[in-house]
Coordinates of C-alpha atoms in Angstrom, one line a residue:
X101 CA -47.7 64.5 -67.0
X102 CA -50.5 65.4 -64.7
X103 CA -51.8 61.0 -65.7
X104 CA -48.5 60.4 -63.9
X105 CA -48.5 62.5 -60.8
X106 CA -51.8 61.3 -60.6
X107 CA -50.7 58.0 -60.9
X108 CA -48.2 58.4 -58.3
X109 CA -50.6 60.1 -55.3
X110 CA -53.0 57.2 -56.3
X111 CA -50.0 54.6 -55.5
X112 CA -48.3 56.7 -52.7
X113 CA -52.2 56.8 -51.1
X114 CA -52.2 53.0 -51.3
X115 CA -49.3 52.4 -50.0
X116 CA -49.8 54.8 -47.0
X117 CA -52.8 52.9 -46.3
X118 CA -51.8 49.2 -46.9
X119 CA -48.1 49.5 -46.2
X120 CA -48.4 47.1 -42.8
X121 CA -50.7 44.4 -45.2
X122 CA -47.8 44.5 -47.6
X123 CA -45.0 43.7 -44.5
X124 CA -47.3 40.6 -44.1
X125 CA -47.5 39.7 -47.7
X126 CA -43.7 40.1 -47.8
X127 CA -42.8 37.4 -44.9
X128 CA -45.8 35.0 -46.3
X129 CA -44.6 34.9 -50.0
X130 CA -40.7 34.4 -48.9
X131 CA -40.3 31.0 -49.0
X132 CA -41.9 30.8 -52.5
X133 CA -39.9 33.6 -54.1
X134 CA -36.8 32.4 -52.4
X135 CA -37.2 28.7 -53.7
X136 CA -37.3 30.8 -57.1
X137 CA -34.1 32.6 -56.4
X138 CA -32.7 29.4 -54.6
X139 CA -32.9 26.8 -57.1
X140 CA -33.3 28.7 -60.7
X141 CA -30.8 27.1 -62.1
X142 CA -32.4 23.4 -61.2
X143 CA -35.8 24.0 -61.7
X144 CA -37.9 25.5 -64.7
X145 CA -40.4 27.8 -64.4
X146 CA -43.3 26.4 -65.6
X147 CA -46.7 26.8 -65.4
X148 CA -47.2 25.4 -61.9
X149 CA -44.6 28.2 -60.9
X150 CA -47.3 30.6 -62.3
X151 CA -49.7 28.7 -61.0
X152 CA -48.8 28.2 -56.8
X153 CA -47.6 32.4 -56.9
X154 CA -51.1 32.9 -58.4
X155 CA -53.3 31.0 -56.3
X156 CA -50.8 32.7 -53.2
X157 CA -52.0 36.0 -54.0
X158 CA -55.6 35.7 -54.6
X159 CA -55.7 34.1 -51.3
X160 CA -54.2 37.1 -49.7
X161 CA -56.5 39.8 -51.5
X162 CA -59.3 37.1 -50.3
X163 CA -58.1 37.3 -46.6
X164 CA -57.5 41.3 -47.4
X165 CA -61.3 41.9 -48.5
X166 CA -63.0 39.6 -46.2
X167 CA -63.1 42.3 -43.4
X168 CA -62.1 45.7 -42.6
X169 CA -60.4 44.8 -39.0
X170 CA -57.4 43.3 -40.6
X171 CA -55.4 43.6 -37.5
X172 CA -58.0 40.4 -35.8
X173 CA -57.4 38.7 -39.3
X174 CA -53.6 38.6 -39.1
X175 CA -53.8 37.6 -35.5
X176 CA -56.1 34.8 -36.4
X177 CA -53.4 33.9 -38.6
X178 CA -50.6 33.1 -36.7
X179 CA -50.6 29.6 -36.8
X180 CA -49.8 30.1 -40.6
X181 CA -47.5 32.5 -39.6
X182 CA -45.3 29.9 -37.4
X183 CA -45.9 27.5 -40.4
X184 CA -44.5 29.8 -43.2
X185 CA -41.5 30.6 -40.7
X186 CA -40.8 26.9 -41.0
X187 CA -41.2 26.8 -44.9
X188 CA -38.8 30.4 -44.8
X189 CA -35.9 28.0 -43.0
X190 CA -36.5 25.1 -45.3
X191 CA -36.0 27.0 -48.2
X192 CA -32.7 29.0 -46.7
X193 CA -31.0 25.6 -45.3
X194 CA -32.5 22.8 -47.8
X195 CA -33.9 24.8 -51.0
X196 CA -37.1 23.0 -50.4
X197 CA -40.7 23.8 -49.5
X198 CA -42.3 23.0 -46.7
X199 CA -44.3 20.0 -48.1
X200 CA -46.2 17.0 -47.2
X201 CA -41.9 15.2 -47.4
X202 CA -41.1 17.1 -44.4
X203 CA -44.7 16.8 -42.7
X204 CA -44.4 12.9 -42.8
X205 CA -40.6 12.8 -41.6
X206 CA -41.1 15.2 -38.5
X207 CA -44.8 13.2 -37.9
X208 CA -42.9 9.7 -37.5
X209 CA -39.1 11.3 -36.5
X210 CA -40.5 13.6 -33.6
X211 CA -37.9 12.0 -31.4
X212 CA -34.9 13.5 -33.6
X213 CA -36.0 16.8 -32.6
X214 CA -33.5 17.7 -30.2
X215 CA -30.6 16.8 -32.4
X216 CA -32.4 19.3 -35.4
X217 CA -32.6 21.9 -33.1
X218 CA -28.8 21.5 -31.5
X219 CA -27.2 21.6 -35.4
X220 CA -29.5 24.3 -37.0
X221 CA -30.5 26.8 -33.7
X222 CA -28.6 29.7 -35.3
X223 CA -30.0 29.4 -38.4
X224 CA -33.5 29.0 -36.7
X225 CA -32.7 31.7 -34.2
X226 CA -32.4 34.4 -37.6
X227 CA -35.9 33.0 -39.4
X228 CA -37.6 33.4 -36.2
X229 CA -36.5 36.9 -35.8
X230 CA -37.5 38.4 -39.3
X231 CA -40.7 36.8 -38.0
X232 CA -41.0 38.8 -35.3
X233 CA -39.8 42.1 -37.2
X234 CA -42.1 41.2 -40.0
X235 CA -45.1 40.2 -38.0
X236 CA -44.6 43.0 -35.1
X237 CA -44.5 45.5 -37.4
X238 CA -47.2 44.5 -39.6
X239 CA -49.5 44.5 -36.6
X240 CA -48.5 47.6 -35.1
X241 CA -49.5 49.2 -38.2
X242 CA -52.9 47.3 -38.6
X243 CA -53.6 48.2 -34.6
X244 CA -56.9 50.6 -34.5
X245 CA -56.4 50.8 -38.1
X246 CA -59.8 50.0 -40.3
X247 CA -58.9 49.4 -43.7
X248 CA -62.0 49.3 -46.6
X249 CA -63.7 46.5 -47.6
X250 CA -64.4 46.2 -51.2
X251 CA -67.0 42.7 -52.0
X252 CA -66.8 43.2 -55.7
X253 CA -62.5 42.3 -55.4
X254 CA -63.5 39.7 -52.4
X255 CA -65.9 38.1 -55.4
X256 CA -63.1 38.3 -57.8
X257 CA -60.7 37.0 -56.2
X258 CA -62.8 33.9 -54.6
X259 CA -63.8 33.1 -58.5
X260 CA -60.1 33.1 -59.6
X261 CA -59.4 30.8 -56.6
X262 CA -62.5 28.5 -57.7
X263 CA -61.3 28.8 -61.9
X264 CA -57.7 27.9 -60.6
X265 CA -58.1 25.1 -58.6
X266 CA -61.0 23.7 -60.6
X267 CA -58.3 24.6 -63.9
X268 CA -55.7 22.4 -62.4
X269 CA -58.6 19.9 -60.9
X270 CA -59.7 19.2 -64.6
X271 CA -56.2 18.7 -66.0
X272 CA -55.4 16.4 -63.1
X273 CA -58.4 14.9 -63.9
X274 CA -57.4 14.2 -68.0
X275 CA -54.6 12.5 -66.8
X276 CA -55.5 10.0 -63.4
X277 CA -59.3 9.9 -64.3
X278 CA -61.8 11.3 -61.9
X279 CA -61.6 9.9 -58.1
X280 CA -59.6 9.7 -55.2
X281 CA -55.9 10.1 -56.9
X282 CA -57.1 12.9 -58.7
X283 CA -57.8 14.9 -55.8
X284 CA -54.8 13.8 -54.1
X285 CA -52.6 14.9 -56.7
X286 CA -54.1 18.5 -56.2
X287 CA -53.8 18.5 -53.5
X288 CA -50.2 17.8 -53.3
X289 CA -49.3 20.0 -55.8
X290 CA -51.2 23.0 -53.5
X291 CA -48.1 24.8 -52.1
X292 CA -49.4 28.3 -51.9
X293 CA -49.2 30.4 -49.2
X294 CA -51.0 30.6 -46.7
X295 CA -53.8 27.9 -47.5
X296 CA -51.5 25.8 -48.7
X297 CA -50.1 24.5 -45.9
X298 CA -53.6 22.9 -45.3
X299 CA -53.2 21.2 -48.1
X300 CA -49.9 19.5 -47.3
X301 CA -50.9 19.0 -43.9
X302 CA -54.1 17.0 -45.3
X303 CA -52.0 14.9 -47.6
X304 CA -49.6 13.8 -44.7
X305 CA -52.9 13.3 -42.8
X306 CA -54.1 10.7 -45.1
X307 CA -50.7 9.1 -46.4
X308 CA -50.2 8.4 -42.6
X309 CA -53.5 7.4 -41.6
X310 CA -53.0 4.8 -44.5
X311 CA -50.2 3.6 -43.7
X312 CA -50.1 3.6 -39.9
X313 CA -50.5 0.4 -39.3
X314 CA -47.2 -0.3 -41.4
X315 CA -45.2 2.8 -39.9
X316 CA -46.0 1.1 -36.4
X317 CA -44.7 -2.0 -37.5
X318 CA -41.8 -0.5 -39.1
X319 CA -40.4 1.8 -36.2
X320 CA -41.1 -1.5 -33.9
X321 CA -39.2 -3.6 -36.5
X322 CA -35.6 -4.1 -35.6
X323 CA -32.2 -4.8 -37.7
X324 CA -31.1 -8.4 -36.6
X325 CA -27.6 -8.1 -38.1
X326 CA -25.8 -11.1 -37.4
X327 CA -22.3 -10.0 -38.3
X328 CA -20.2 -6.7 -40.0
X329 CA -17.4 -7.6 -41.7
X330 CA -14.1 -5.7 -42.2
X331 CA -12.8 -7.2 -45.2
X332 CA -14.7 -5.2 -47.0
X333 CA -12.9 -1.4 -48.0
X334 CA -15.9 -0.1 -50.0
X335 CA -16.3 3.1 -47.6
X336 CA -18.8 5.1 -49.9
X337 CA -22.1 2.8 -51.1
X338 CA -24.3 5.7 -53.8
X339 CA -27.5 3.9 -54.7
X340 CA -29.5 5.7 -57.3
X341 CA -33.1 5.1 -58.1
X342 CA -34.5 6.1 -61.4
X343 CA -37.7 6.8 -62.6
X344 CA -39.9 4.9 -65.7
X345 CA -36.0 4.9 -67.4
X346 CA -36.0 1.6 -69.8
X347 CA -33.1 0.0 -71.7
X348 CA -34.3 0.0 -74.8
X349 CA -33.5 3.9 -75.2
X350 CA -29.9 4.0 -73.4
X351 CA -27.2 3.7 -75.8
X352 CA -25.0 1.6 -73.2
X353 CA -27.5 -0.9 -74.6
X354 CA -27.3 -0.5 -78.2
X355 CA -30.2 2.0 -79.0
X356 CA -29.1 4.1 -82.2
X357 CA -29.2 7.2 -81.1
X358 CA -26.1 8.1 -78.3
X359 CA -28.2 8.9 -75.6
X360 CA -25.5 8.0 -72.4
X361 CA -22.5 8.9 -73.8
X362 CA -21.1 9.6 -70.1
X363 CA -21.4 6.3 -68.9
X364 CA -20.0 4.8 -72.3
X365 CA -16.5 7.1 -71.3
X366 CA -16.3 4.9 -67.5
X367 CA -14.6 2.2 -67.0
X368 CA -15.4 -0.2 -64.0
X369 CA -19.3 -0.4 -65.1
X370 CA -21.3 -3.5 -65.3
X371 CA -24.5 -3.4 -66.8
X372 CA -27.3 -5.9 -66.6
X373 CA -29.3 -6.2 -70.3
X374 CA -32.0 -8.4 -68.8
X375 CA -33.3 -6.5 -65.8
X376 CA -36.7 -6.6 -64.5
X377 CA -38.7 -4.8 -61.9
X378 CA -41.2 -6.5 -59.5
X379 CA -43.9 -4.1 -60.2
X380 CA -44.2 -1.6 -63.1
X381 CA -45.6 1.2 -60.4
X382 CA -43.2 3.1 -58.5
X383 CA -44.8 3.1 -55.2
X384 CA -44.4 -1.5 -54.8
X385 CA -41.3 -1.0 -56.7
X386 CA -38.8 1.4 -54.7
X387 CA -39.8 -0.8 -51.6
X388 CA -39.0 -3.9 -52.8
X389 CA -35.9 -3.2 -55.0
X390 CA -34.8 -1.8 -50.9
X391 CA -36.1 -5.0 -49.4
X392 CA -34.7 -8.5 -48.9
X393 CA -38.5 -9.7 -48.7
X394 CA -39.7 -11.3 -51.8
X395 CA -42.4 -9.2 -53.7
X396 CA -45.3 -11.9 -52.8
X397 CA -44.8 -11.0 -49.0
X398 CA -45.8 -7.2 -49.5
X399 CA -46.8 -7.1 -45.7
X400 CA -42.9 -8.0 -45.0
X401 CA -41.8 -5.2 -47.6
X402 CA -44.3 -2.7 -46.0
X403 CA -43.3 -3.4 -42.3
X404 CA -39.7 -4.0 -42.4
X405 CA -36.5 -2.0 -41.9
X406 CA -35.0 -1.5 -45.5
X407 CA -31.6 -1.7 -47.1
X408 CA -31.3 2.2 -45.4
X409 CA -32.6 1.4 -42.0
X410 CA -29.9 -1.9 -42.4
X411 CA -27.0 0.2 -43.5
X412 CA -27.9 2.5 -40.4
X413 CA -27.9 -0.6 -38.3
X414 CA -24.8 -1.3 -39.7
X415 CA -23.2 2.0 -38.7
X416 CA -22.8 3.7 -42.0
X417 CA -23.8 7.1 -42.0
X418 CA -26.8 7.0 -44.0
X419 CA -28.5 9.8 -46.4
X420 CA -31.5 10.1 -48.5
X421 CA -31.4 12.7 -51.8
X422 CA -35.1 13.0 -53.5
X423 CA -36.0 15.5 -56.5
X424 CA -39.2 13.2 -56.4
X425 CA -42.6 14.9 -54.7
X426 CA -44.4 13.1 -51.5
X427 CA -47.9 12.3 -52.5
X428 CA -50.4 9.4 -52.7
X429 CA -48.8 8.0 -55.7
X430 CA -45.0 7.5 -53.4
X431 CA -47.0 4.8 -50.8
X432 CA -45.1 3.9 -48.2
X433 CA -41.5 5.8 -49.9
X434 CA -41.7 8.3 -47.5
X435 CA -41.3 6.0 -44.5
X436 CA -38.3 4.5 -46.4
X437 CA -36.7 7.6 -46.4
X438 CA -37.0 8.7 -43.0
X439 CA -35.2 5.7 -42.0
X440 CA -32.3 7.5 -43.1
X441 CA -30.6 9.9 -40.5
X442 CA -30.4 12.9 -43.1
X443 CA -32.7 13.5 -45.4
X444 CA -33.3 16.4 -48.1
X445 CA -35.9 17.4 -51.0
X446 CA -35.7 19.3 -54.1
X447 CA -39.3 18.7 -55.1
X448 CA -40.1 20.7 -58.7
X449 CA -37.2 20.7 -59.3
X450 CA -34.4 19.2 -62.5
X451 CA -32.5 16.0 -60.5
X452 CA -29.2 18.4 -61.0
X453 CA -30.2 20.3 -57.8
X454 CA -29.1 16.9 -55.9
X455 CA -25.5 17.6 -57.0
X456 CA -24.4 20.1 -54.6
X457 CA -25.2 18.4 -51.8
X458 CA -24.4 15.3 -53.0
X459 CA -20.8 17.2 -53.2
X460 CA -21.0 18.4 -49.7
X461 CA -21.9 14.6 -48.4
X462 CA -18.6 13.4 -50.0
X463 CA -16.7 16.4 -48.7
X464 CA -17.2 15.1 -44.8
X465 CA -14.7 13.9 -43.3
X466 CA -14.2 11.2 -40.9
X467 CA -13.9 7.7 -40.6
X468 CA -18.1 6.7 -40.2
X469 CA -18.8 4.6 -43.7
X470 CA -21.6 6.4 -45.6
X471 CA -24.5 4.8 -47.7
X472 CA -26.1 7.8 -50.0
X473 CA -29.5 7.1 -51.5
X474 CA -30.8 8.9 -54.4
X475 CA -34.4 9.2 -55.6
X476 CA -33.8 11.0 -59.1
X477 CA -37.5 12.2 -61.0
X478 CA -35.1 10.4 -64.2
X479 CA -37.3 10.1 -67.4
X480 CA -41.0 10.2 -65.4
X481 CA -44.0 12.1 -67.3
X482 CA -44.2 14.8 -68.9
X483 CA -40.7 14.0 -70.0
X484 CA -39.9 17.9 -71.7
X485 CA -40.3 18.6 -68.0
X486 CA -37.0 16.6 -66.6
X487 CA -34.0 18.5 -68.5
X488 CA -33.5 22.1 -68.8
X489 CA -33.3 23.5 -72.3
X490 CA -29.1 22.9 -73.3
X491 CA -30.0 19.1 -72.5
X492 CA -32.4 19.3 -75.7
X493 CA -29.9 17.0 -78.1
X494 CA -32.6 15.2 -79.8
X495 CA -35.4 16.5 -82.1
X496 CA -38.6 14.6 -83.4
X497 CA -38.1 12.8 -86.4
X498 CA -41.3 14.2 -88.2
X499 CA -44.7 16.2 -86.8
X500 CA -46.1 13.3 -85.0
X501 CA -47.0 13.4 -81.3
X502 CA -45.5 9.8 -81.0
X503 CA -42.1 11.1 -82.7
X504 CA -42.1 14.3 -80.2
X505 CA -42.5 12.0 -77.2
X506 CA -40.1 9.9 -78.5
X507 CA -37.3 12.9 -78.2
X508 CA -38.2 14.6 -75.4
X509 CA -37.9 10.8 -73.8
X510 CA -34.5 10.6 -74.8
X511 CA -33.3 14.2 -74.2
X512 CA -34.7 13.0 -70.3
X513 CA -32.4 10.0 -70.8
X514 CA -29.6 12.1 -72.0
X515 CA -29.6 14.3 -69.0
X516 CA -30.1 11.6 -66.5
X517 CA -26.6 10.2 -68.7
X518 CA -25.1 13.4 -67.3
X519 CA -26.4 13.4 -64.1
X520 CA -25.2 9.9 -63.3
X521 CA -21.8 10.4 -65.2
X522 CA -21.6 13.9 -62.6
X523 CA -21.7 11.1 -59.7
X524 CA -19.3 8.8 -60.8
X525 CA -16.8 12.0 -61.7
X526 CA -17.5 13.2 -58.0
X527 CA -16.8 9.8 -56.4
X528 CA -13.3 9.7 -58.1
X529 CA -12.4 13.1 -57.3
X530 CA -13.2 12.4 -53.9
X531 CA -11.1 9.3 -53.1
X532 CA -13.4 7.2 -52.1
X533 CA -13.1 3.9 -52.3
X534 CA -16.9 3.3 -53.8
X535 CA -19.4 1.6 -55.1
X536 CA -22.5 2.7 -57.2
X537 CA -25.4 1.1 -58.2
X538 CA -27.9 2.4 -60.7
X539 CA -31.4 1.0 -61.4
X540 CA -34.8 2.4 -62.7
X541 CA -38.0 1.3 -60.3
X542 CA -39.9 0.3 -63.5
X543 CA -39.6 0.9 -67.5
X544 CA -41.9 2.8 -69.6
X545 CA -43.9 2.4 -73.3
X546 CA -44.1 5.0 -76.1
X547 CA -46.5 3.5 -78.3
X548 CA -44.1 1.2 -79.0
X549 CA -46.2 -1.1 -81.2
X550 CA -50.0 -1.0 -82.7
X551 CA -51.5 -1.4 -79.2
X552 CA -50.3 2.2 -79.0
X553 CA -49.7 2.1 -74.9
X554 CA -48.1 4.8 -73.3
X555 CA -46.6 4.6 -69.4
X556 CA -46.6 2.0 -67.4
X557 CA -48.7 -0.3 -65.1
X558 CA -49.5 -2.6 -67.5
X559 CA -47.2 -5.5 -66.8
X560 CA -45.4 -6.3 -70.3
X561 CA -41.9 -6.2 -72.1
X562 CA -41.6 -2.1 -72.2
X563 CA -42.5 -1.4 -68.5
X564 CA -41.4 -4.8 -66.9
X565 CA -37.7 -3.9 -68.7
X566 CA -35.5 -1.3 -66.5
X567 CA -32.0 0.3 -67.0
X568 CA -29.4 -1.0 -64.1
X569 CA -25.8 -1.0 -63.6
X570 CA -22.7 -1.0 -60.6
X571 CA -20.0 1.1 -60.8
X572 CA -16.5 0.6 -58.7
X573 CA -13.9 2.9 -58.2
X574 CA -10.8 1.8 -59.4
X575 CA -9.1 1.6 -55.9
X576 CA -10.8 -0.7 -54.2
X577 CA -9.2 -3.8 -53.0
X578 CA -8.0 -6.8 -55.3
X579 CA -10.5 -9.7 -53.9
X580 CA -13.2 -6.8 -54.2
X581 CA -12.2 -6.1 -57.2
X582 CA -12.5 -9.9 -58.1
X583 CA -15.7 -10.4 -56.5
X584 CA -17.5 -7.6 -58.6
X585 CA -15.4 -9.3 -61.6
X586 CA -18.7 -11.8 -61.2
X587 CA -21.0 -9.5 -62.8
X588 CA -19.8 -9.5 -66.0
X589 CA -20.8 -13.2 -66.4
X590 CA -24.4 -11.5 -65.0
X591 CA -24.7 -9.3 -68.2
X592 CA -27.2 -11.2 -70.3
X593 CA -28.9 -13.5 -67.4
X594 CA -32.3 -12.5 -66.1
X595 CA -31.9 -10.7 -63.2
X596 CA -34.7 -9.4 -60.8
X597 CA -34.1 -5.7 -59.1
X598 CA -34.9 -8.2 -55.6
X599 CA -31.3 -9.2 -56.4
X600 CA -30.1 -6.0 -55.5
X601 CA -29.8 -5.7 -51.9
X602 CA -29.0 -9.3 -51.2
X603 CA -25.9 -8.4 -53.6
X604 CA -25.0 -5.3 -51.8
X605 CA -25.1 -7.0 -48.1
X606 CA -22.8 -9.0 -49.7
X607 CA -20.4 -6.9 -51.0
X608 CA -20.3 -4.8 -47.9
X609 CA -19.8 -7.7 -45.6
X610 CA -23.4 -7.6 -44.0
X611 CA -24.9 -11.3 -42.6
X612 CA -28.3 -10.7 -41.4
X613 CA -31.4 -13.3 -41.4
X614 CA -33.1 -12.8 -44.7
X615 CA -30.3 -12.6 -46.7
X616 CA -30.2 -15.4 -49.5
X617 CA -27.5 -16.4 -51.3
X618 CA -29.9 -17.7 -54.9
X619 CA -30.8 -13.7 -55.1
X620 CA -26.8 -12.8 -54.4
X621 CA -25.1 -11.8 -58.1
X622 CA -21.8 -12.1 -56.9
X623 CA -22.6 -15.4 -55.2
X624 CA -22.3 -18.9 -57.1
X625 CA -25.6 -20.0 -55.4
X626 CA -27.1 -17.5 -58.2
X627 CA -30.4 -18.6 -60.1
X628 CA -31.8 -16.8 -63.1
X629 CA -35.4 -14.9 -62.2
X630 CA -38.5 -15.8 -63.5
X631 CA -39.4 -12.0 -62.8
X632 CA -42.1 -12.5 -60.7
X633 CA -44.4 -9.4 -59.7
X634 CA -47.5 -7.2 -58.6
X635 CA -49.4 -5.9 -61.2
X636 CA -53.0 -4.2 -59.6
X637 CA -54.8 -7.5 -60.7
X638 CA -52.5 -9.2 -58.2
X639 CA -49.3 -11.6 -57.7
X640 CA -47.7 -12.9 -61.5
X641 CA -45.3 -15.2 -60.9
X642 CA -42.9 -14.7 -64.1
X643 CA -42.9 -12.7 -67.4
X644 CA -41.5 -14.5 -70.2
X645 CA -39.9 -11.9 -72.3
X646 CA -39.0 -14.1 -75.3
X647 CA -42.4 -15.1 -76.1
X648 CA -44.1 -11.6 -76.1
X649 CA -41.1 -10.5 -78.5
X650 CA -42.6 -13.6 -80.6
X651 CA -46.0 -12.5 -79.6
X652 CA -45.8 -9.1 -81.0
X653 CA -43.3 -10.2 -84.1
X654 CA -46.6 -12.1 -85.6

């Protein structure tokens, strides 16, 4: 009894005395404990959770020890203040963190400013006031206060920040190899509080600085449209990106094990068996599959308008959706998506947490056409990491590492089955008369053979390969509905993802210079590809598919 009461004067003592540091601490770790409460059901907590609320809170017992006049510490660190303010709204209206996404969009959309503030001021009006509470009443307390130091827990806590970074450093390290990208990717994936913020404004820094030749070009670039047709009804256009998803473990394309059984229940879906990406790395990929430039021009792809900045052009209300994370390895994405005149995150977290707005997008009203893009993580690396645990339908077949991968691959698959399947059910609840087009940025291997490769990058028949098909609700008009009848004789032809947008201008009744007619699958001008494109040792002009298959038979 008397361990407990002395327990309790010891905390009671503590609390008298650090009461205003612990106001501080409260407004600085909101935004992450609120993403937590925000999106539990879409996100796991994993170690990186654990990880980011760690490194958080040795920072603050670092800024606690480092001097006894904490009241000129906390003043010092208003700036961070302001900044976690902004993450605190983030989280509240979007369910996202203030990261290096956000960062990049407000450095090259300063100009949309005035129309943020207009439709969010209440909402910013109510964060900006538990600022002031929090950080008024925190310094009050700290005023003329002098709190003790204590250099053995300054020490500590500087050591745990050097183990966790250098921890997280190594692993990053494991998987990129040491250099540049390495330190990129941790720094991206630094989102404690209040350091943190450093580190996404250092990425956005350097992703801008690289790119801002291109970003010039692009926001000088205009949309020559030369007409907009009305024939065409399709009011809703959903384009979904996926992520390292191949065909060769979707059950819509005969695998064995019934991976997408969603899309096998829809009608009104054509699927392309003999798809290829023009580049097997996300960051050339995304860009082009958005373009109407050919792949060999990559300074056209990097400095013109894309299919969103078109559809814009166009007048369709346009949106980007991303559950994918801004860093080095994204390129020039985030300039893609900030075309877009709404954009939102969910970064860390399971693609489902793009569903409700998603919803809320197809809810509007009015009679503005809307073109919805959607970045989905899909089946990227560390696949266990992409579905939450009731999405586990697939076990390894034995103990082996290749046979675990193997499942947790498809269990990805399975859930992105779901997540798609969720889309299409949402489009024909809602009316709309809609089109949607799915197709992965690049394929994937799983020590598919004995050169025992896993990922991608390497340019051949398992990461050249992706997943694609369109979907069309079933009330859209009788020539549309003839037009997109055309695909069907596309099923087994080799199609480039470069087709893509050509095929979409035409469906929605776009003309515009650039447009050609030989890329256009609904058009009889069509011509097979030879799947030309960038692999790190340069241009590749085709892949021939058949003869690797007779390669790797021998």
């Amino acid at each position: 009894m008397k361990t407990f009461s002395a327990f309790r004067d010891g905390v009671s003592t503590v609390f008298k005395s650090e009461w205003p540091t612990l106001v501080l601490w409260s407004f600085l770790l909101s935004p992450l404990f609120f993403r937590i409460l925000v999106s539990y059901r879409y996100s796991k907590i994993d170690l990186l959770v654990f990880y980011t609320i760690a490194i958080s809170l040795l920072w603050l017992l670092a800024i606690r020890f480092v001097s006894s006049n904490q009241f000129k510490v906390h003043l010092l660190l208003l700036p961070f203040y302001l900044v976690a303010s902004i993450d605190l709204f983030l989280v509240l209206n979007f369910g996202s963190r203030l990261t290096a996404a956000y960062l990049f969009i407000g450095l090259t959309n300063y100009k949309e400013a005035g129309d943020f503030l207009a439709t969010y001021w209440q909402s910013i009006t109510a964060v900006l006031a538990a600022f002031f509470i929090c950080y008024g009443l925190g310094l009050a307390g700290l005023y003329k206060r002098r709190l003790y130091r204590n250099k053995a827990l300054l020490l500590l806590a500087c050591s745990g920040l050097l183990l966790g970074y250098g921890a997280y450093f190594y692993k990053t390290v494991k998987m990129n190899s040491f250099g540049r990208g390495a330190v990129l990717d941790l720094v991206a994936k630094d989102q404690s509080t209040p350091v943190g913020y450093l580190s996404q404004m250092g990425l956005t820094a350097t992703l801008y600085l690289e790119s801002k030749k291109h970003i010039k070009q692009r926001l000088e670039s205009e949309v020559q449209l030369t007409s907009v047709s009305d024939q065409s009804d399709i009011d809703t256009l959903v384009f979904v990106i996926g992520e390292s998803s191949r065909p060769h473990n979707w059950s819509l394309y005969g695998y064995h094990k019934e991976t997408t059984p969603n899309l096998a229940r829809h009608t009104g879906i054509f699927k392309f068996n003999s798809m290829c990406t023009t580049a097997p790395y996300t960051s050339v990929a995304v860009p082009s599959l958005l373009s109407l430039e050919p792949i060999e021009d990559w300074d056209a792809i990097a400095s013109k308008k894309s299919l969103v900045g078109i559809y814009r052009a166009a007048g369709y209300a346009t949106y980007w959706l991303s559950s994918q994370e801004v860093d080095s390895f994204g390129g020039i994405i985030p300039q893609i998506a900030a075309e877009a005149q709404h954009r939102q995150y969910f970064e860390r977290s399971y693609d489902g947490a793009l569903i409700p707005e998603y919803e809320r997008i197809l809810e509007q009203k009015g009679a503005q056409k809307q073109a919805i893009f959607v970045h989905i993580k899909g089946s990227h690396f560390e696949y266990s990491r992409r579905y939450p645990g009731e999405f586990a339908k697939f076990t390894p077949a034995s103990g082996s590492a290749k046979d675990k991968m193997v499942a947790e691959y498809d269990n990805a698959v399975f859930y992105t089955d779901w997540l798609l399947g969720t889309f299409i059910e949402r489009l024909k609840a809602s009316n709309r008369k809609a089109v949607l087009v799915y197709v992965s940025d690049h394929g994937e291997n799983l020590m598919d053979d004995s050169r025992g490769l896993l990922g991608h990058g390497m340019g051949n028949e398992y990461d050249l390969a992706v997943s694609s098909f369109v979907w069309a609700s079933s009330n859209i008009s009788a020539p549309q509905t003839h037009k997109l009848s055309t695909l069907k004789a596309r099923e087994d032809q080799r199609i480039s993802t470069a087709s893509l947008p050509h095929t979409l201008l035409s469906l929605t009744g776009i003309a515009m210079p650039g447009y050609d007619s030989a890329q256009d699958l609904l058009s009889n001008d069509f011509v097979s590809s030879q799947c030309p494109h960038l692999l790190g040792t340069g241009y590749v002009p085709s892949f021939d598919f058949d003869a690797s298959k007779l390669v790797l038979a021998k």
